[in-house]
Short mmCIF file of C-alpha atoms in Angstrom, two decimals:
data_model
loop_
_atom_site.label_atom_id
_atom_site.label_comp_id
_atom_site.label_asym_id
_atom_site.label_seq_id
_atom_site.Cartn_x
_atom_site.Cartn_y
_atom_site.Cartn_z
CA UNK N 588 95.48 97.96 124.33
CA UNK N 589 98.27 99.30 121.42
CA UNK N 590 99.13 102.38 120.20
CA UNK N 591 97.87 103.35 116.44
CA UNK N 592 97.82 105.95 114.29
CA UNK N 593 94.35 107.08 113.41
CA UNK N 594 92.14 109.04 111.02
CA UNK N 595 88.45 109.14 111.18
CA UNK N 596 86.04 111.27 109.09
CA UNK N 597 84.67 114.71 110.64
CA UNK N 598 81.16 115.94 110.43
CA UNK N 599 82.43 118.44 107.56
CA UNK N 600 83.87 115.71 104.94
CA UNK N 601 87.37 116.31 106.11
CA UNK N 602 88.77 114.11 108.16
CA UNK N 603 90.99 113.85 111.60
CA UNK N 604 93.83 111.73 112.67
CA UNK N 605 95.40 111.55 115.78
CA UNK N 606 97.94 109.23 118.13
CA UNK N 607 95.85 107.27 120.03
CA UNK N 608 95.59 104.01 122.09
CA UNK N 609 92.86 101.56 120.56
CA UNK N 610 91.55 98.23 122.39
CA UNK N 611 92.63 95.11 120.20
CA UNK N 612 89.34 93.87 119.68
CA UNK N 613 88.58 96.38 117.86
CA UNK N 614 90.83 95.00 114.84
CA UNK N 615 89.36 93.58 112.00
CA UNK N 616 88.83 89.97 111.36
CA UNK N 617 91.29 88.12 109.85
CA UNK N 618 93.40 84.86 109.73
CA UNK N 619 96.91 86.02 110.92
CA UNK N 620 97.55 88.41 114.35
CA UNK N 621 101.04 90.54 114.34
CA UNK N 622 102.47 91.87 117.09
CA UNK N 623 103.80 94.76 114.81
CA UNK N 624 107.73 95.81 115.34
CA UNK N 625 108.13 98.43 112.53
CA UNK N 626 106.12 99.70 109.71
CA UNK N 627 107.12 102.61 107.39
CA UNK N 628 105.93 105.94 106.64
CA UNK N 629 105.35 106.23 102.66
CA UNK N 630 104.08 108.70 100.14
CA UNK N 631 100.97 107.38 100.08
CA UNK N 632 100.62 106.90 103.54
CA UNK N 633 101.97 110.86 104.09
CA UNK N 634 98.82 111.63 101.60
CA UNK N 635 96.53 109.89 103.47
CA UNK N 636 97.39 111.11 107.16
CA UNK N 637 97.41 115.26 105.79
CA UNK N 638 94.02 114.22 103.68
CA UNK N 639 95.95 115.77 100.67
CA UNK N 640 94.60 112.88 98.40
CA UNK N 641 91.79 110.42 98.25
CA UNK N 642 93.65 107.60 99.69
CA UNK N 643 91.12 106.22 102.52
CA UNK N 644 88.64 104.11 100.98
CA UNK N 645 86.41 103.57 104.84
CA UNK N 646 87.06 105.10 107.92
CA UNK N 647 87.91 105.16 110.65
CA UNK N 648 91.48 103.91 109.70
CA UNK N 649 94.51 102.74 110.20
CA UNK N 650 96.97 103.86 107.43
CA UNK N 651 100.49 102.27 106.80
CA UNK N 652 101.31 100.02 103.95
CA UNK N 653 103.93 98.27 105.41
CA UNK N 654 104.28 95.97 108.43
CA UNK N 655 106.73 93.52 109.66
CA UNK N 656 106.24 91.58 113.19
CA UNK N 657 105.85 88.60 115.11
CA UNK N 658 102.64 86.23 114.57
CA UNK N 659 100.38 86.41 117.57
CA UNK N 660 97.24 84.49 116.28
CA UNK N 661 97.13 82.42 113.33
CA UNK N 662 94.13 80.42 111.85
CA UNK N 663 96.02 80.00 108.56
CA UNK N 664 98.46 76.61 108.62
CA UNK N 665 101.22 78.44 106.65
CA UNK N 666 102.03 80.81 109.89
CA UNK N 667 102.52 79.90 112.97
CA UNK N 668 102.71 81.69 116.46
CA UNK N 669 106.46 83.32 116.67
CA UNK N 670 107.10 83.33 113.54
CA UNK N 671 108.64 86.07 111.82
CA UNK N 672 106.31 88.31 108.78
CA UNK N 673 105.98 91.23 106.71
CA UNK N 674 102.78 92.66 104.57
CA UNK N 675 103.54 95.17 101.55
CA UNK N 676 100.14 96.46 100.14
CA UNK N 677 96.87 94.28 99.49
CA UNK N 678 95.04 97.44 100.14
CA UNK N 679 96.38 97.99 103.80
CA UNK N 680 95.77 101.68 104.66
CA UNK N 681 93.01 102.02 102.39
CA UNK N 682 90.48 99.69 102.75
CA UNK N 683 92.16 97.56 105.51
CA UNK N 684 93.48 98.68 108.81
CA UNK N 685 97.27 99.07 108.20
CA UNK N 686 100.75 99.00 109.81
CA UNK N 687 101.22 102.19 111.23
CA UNK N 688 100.38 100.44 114.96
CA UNK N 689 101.81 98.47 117.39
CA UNK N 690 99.33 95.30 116.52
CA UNK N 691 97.46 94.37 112.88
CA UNK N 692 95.35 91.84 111.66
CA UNK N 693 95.24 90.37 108.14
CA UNK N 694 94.43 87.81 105.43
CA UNK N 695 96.75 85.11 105.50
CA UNK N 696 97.58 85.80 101.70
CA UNK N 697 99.36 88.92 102.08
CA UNK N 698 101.87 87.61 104.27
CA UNK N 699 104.94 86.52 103.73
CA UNK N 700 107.69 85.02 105.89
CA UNK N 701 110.64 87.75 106.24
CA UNK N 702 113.46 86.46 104.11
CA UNK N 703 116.48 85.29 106.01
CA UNK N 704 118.72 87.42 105.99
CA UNK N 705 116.77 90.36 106.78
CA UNK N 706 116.12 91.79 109.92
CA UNK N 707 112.33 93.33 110.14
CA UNK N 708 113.64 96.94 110.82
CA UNK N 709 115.57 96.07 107.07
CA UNK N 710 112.60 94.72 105.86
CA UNK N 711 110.91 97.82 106.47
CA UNK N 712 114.01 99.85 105.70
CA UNK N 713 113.27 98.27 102.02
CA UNK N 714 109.50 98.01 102.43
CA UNK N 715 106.96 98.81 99.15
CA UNK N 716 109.06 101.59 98.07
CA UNK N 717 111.94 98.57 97.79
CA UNK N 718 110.12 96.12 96.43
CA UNK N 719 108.41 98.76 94.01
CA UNK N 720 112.21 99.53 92.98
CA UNK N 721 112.78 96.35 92.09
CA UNK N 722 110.06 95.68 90.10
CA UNK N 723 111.01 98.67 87.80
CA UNK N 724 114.27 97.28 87.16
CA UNK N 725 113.27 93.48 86.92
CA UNK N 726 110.86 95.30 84.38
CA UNK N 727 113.21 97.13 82.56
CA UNK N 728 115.03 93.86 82.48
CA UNK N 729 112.90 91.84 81.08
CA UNK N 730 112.19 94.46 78.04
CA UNK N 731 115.94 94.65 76.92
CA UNK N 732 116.89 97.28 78.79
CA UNK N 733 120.74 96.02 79.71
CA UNK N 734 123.48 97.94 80.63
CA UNK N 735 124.71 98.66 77.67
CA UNK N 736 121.93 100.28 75.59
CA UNK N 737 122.42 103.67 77.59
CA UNK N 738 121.59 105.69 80.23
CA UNK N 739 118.70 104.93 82.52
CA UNK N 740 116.77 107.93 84.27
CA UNK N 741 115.60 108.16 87.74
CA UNK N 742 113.18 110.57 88.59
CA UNK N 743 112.16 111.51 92.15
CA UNK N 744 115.74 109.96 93.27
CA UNK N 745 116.10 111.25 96.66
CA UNK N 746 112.67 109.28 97.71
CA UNK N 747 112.25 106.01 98.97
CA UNK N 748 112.14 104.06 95.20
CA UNK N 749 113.86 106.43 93.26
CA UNK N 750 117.22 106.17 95.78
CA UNK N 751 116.46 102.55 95.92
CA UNK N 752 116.29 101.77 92.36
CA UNK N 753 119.29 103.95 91.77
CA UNK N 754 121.49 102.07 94.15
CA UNK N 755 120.30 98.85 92.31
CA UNK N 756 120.59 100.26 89.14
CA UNK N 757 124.19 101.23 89.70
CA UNK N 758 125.17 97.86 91.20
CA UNK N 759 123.79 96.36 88.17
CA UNK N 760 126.30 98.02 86.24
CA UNK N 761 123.79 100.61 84.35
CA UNK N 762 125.02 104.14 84.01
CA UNK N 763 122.03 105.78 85.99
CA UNK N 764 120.92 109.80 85.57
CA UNK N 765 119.43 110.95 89.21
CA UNK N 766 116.51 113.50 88.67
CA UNK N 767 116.18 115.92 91.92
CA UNK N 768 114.37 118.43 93.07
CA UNK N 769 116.94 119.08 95.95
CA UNK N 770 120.33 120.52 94.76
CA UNK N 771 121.96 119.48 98.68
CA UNK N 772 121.21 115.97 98.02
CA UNK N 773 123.64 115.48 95.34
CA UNK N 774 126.26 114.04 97.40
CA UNK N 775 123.28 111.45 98.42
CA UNK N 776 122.78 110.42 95.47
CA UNK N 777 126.13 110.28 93.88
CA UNK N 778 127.10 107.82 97.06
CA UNK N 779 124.58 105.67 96.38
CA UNK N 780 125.88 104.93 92.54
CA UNK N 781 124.59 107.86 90.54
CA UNK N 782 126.95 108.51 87.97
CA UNK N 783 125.07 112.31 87.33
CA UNK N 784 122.89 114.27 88.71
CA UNK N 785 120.89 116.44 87.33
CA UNK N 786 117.56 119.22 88.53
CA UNK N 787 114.15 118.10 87.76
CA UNK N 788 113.60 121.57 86.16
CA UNK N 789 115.12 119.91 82.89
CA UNK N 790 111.78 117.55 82.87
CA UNK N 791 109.19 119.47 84.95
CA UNK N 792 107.91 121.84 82.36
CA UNK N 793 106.26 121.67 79.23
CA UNK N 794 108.21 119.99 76.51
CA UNK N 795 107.93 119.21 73.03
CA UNK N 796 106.34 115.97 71.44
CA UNK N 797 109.60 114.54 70.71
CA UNK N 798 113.02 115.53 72.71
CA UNK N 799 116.61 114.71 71.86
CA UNK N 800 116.77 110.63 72.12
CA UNK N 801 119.16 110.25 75.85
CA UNK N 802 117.57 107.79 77.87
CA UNK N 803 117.51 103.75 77.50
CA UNK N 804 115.31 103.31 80.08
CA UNK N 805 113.73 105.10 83.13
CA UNK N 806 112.21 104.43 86.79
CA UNK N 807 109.56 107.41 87.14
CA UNK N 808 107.61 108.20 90.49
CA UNK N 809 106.84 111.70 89.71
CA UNK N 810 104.48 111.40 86.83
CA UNK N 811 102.29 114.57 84.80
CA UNK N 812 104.61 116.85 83.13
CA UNK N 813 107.95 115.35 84.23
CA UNK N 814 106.59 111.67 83.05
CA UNK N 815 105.83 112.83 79.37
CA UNK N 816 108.99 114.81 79.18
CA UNK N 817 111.25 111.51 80.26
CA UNK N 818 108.76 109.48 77.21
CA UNK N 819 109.65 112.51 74.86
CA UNK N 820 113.29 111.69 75.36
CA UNK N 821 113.78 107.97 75.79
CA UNK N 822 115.61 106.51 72.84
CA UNK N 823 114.11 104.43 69.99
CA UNK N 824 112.75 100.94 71.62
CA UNK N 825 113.49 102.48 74.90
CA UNK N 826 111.33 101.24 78.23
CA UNK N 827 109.62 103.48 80.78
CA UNK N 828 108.52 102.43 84.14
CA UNK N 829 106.09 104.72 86.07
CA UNK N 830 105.35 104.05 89.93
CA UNK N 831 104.58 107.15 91.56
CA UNK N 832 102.66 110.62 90.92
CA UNK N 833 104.19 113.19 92.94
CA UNK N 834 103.71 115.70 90.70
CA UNK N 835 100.32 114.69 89.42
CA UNK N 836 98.23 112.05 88.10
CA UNK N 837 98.11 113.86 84.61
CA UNK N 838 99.81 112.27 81.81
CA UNK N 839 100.06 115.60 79.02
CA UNK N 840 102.06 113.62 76.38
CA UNK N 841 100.96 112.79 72.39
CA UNK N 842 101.48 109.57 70.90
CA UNK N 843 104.48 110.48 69.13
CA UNK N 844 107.04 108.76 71.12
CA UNK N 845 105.31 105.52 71.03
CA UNK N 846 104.65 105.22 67.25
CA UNK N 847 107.26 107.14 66.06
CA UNK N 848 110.03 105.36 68.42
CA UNK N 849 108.86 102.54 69.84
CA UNK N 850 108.69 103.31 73.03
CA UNK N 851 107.19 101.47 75.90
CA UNK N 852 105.49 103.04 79.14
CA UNK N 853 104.73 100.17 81.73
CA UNK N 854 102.97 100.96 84.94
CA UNK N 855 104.39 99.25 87.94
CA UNK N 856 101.59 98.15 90.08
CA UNK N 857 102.96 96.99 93.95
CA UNK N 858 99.70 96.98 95.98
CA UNK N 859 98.19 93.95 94.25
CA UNK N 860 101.12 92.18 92.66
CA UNK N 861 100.56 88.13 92.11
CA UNK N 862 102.65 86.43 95.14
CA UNK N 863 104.90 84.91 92.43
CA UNK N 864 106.42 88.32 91.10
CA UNK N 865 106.62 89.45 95.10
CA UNK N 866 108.41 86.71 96.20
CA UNK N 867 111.15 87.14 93.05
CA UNK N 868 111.76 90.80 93.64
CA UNK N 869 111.92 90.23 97.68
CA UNK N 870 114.17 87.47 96.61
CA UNK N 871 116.32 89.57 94.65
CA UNK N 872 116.30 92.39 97.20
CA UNK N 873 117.91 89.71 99.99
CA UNK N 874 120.56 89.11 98.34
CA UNK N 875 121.74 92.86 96.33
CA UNK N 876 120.34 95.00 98.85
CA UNK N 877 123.83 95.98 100.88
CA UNK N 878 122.44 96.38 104.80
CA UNK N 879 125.44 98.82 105.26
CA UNK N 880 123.75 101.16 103.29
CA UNK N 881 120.75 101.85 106.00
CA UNK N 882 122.36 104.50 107.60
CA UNK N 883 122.22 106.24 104.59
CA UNK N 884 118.86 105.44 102.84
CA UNK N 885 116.80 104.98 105.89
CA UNK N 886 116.19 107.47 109.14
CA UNK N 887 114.01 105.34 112.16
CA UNK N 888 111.56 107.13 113.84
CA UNK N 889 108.99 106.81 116.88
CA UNK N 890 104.91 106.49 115.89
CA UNK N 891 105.10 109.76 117.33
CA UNK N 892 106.47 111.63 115.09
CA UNK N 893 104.36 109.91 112.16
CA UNK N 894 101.80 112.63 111.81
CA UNK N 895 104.29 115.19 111.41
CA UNK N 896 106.94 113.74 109.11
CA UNK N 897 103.57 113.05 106.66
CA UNK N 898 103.56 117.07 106.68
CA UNK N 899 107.10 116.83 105.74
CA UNK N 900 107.39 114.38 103.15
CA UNK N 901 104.00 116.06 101.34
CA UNK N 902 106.36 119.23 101.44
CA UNK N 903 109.28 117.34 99.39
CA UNK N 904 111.57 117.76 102.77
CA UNK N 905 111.91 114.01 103.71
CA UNK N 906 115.00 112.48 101.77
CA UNK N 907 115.16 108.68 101.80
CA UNK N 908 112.97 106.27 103.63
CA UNK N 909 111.22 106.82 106.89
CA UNK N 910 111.20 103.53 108.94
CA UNK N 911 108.98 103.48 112.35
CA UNK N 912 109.25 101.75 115.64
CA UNK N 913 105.80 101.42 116.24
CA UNK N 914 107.36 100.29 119.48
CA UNK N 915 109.59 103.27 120.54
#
């Protein structure tokens, strides 16, 4: 028996979720068994427990995009009992039973073996909203966006990627803008490497086709209105990145910034990235993610406070990343 969170679909359409205590042969089939030690609680996975947004694609479910544990059960040859894995994505909490349990069951394709000098709790502490970080900026990168074109924007910055991507940002040696909806969290973000901070007011409202040219690049997780403003204002040949839709998945923007500036908007995909471009931002993460900054970036909590932090992190009042112990 293991502990799980776990929604199911009501009679009415809407659906239920509760802490509960599920037999493991009920899993689904698959080639690699984890004895799960932490998962993480993410935005998508907040939207999926509250039912604000059509996440579950079958029920019942376990949601939880993130895992990291000890092999159990292996039929695959690259994993073997005791060994040490993590899972970001591949449809986990959606159409697959996820991490948000104290045991999982997968395809041996979305694992991967925890990188060295990680612990899984800092696995998880990085997790998809990590990884997603680091493919903005490995994307950004790779389209000419170095440190000294400019400014680079971060929307969302007091989340999971957006403080993430700041702190890499910043240790890159890029001048990077924080966008916030949360006026106490300056001091946050300024520790982890924000050189200004700034209210998400400025980009949240309906702009004009073309702003005043500021930004070199930007890392975006809010989308809608806030996404078109930061395209508005990104400098001739500038790159945008967009991860995340917190404010909406509405794009209200005209073509003007791409054929009158060059501009490029890039989406960021992290659920079903090819292994290669996994491995090389997990890669990168080992070795420029500083561990000493968990205390700050990450809180750890027990599965059973999962259902209600989701409440809390719809609600814009979670700052950071939310790592559980499926375990405590």
């Amino acid at each position: 028996m293991f502990e799980a969170i776990y929604i199911d679909q009501c009679g009415d359409g809407h659906s239920s979720v509760e802490l509960t205590e599920l037999n493991e042969l009920a899993l689904p089939d698959g080639e690699v068994s984890v004895a799960v030690e932490y998962s993480t609680l993410n935005y998508k996975d907040a939207l999926a427990i509250t039912g604000k947004g059509q996440v579950v694609r079958a029920f019942p479910m376990i949601p939880g995009i993130d895992l990291a544990g000890i092999v159990t059960k292996s039929r695959d040859v690259r994993f073997a009992i005791g060994d040490r894995v993590f899972v970001n994505g591949w449809g986990m909490g959606e159409r697959f039973w996820g991490g948000l349990a104290q045991c999982a069951r997968g395809k041996g394709d979305w694992f991967l073996p925890l990188p060295r000098n990680l612990s899984s709790c800092d696995a998880m502490g990085l997790g998809t909203a990590g990884y997603t970080a680091m493919l903005c900026v490995q994307t950004l990168e790779a389209h000419g966006v170095t440190p000294d074109k400019g400014e680079v924007l971060v929307t969302g910055a007091s989340g999971g990627v957006g403080s993430i991507a700041l702190n890499i940002l910043a240790n890159r040696g890029y001048r990077v803008v924080a966008s916030t909806g949360h006026s106490d969290n300056s001091n946050y973000l300024l520790g982890l490497g924000a050189s200004e901070v700034i209210d998400r007011k400025e980009h949240s409202q309906p702009g004009r086709p073309l702003g005043k040219e500021r930004w070199a690049g930007a890392v975006d997780v809010v989308g809608s209105q806030t996404l078109a403003n930061v395209c508005a204002s990104t400098k001739y040949g500038g790159v945008v990145t967009a991860c995340g839709l917190t404010q909406g998945m509405d794009l209200p923007l005209t073509v003007a910034p791409f054929i009158l500036r060059g501009v490029s908007l890039i989406g960021i995909d992290s659920v079903y990235c090819p292994i290669e471009k996994r491995r090389a931002a997990w890669a990168a993460l080992e070795h420029e993610w500083d561990v000493a900054l968990r205390h700050l970036v990450t809180r750890c909590i027990p599965l059973s406070e999962v259902i209600d932090q989701a409440s809390a992190m719809i609600n814009g009042k979670v700052k950071g990343r939310l790592v559980v112990d499926v375990n405590a």
